[in-house]
CSV table of C-alpha atoms in Angstrom, one decimal:
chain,number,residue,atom,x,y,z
H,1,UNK,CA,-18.8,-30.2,-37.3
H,2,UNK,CA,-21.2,-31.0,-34.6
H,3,UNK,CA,-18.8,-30.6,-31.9
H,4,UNK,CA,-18.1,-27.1,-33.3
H,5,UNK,CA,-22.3,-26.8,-33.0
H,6,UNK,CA,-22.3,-28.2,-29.7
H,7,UNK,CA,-19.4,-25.9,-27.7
H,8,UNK,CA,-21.2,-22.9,-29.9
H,9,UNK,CA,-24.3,-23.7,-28.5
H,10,UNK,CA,-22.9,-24.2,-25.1
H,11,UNK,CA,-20.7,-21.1,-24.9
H,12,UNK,CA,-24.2,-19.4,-26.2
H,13,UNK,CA,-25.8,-20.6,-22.8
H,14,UNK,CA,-23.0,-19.8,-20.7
H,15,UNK,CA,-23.3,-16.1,-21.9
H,16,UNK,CA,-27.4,-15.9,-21.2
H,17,UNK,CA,-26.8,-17.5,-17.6
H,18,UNK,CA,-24.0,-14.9,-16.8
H,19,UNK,CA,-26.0,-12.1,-18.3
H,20,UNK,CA,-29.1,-13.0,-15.9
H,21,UNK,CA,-26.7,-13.7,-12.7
H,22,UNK,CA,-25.6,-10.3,-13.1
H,23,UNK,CA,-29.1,-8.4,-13.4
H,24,UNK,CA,-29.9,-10.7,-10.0
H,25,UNK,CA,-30.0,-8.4,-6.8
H,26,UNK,CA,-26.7,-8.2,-4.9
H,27,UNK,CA,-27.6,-9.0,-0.7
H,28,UNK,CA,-25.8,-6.4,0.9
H,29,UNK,CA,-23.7,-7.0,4.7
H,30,UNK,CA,-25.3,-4.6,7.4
H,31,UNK,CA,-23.8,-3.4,10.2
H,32,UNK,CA,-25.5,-5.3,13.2
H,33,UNK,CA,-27.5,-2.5,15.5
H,34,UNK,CA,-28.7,-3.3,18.6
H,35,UNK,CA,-32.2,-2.8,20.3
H,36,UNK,CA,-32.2,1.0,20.1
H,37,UNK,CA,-31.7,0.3,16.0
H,38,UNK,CA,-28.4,2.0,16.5
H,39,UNK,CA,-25.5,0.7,14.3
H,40,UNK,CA,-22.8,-0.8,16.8
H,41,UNK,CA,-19.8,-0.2,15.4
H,42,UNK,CA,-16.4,-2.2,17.2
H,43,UNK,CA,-13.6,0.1,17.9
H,44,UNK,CA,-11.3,-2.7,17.8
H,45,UNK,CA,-13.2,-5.6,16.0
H,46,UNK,CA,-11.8,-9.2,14.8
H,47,UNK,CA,-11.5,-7.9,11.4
H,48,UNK,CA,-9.6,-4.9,12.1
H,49,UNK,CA,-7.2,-7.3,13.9
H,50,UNK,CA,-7.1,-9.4,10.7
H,51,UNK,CA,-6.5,-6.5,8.9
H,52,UNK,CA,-3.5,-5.4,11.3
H,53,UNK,CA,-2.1,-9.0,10.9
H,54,UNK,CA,-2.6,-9.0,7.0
H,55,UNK,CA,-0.8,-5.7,6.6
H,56,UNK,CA,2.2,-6.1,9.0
H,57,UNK,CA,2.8,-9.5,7.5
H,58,UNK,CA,3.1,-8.3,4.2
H,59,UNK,CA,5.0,-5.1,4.9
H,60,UNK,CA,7.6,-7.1,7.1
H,61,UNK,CA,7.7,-9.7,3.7
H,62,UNK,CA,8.1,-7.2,1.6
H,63,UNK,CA,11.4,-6.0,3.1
H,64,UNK,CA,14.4,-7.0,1.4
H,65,UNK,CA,16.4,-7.2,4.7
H,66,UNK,CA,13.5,-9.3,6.6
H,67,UNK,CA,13.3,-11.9,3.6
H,68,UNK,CA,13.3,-15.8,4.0
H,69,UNK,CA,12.8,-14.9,8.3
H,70,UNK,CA,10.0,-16.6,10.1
H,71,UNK,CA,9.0,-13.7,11.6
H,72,UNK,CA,4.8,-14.7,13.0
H,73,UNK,CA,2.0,-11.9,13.5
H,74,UNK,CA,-0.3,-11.8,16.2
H,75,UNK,CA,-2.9,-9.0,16.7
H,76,UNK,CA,-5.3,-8.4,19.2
H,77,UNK,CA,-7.2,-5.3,19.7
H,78,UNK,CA,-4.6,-3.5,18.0
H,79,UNK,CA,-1.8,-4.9,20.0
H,80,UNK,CA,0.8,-6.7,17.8
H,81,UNK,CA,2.8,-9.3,19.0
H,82,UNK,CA,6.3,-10.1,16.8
H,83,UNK,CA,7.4,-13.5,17.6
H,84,UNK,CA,10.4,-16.1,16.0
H,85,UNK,CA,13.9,-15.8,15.0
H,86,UNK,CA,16.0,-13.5,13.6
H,87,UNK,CA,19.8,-13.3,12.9
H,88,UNK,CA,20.7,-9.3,13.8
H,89,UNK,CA,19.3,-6.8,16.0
H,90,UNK,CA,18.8,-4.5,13.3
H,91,UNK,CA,16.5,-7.1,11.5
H,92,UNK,CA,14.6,-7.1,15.5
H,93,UNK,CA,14.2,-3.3,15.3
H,94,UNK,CA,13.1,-3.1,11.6
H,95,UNK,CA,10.4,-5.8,11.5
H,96,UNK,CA,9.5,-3.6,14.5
H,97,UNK,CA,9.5,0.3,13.2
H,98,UNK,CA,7.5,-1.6,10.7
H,99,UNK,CA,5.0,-2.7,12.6
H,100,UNK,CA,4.7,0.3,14.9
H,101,UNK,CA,3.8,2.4,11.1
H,102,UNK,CA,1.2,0.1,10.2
H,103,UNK,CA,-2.0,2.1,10.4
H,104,UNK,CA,-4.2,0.8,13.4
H,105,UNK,CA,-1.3,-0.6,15.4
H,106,UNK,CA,-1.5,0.8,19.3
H,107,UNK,CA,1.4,-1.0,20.6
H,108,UNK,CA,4.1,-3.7,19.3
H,109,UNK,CA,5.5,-6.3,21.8
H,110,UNK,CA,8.8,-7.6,20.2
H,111,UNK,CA,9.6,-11.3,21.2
H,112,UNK,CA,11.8,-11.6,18.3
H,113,UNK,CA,15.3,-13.7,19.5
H,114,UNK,CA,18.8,-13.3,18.2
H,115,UNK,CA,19.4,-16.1,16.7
């Protein structure tokens, strides 16, 4: 019976500690500015080249015909860069088209081999 008491009284504490973490004031990320107090904002910023990478990744995984391929994503200031091995030249050219629709992408350079 006390072990019933006890996890009551812990699951009891648990509750009040997550009720006061979520009143507490959230910190919010800025933009950086710069001595002006203007926001800069990064055309082509690291994380939009993450976010190229991320999304042509996936997409190119989530095709059927490009499944179980190495196929590596490099991205850099909107430039993608296709590299490793494939076994067809239509498997080249899709994992390509794909990355040329990804939103963000300015140019692919395909250095996938025929293998």
């Amino acid at each position: 019976m006390q072990a019933g008491k006890y996890t009551l009284g812990m699951l009891a504490s648990l509750l009040v500690i997550g009720a006061l973490l979520t009143g507490c004031e959230r910190q919010s990320i800025e933009a950086p500015t710069d001595e002006a107090g203007l926001t800069i904002a990064p055309e082509k910023g690291i994380f939009d080249d993450l976010n190229i990478t991320t999304a042509v990744s996936t997409s190119i995984r989530a095709e059927q015909r490009l499944e179980n391929l190495n196929i590596q994503v490099e991205t850099d200031k909107g430039d993608v860069r296709l590299h490793g091995d494939v076994a067809t030249e239509e498997q080249r050219q899709l994992a390509e088209a794909i990355a040329r629709g990804t939103p963000g992408v300015h140019a692919v350079n395909n250095d996938l081999e025929i293998k």
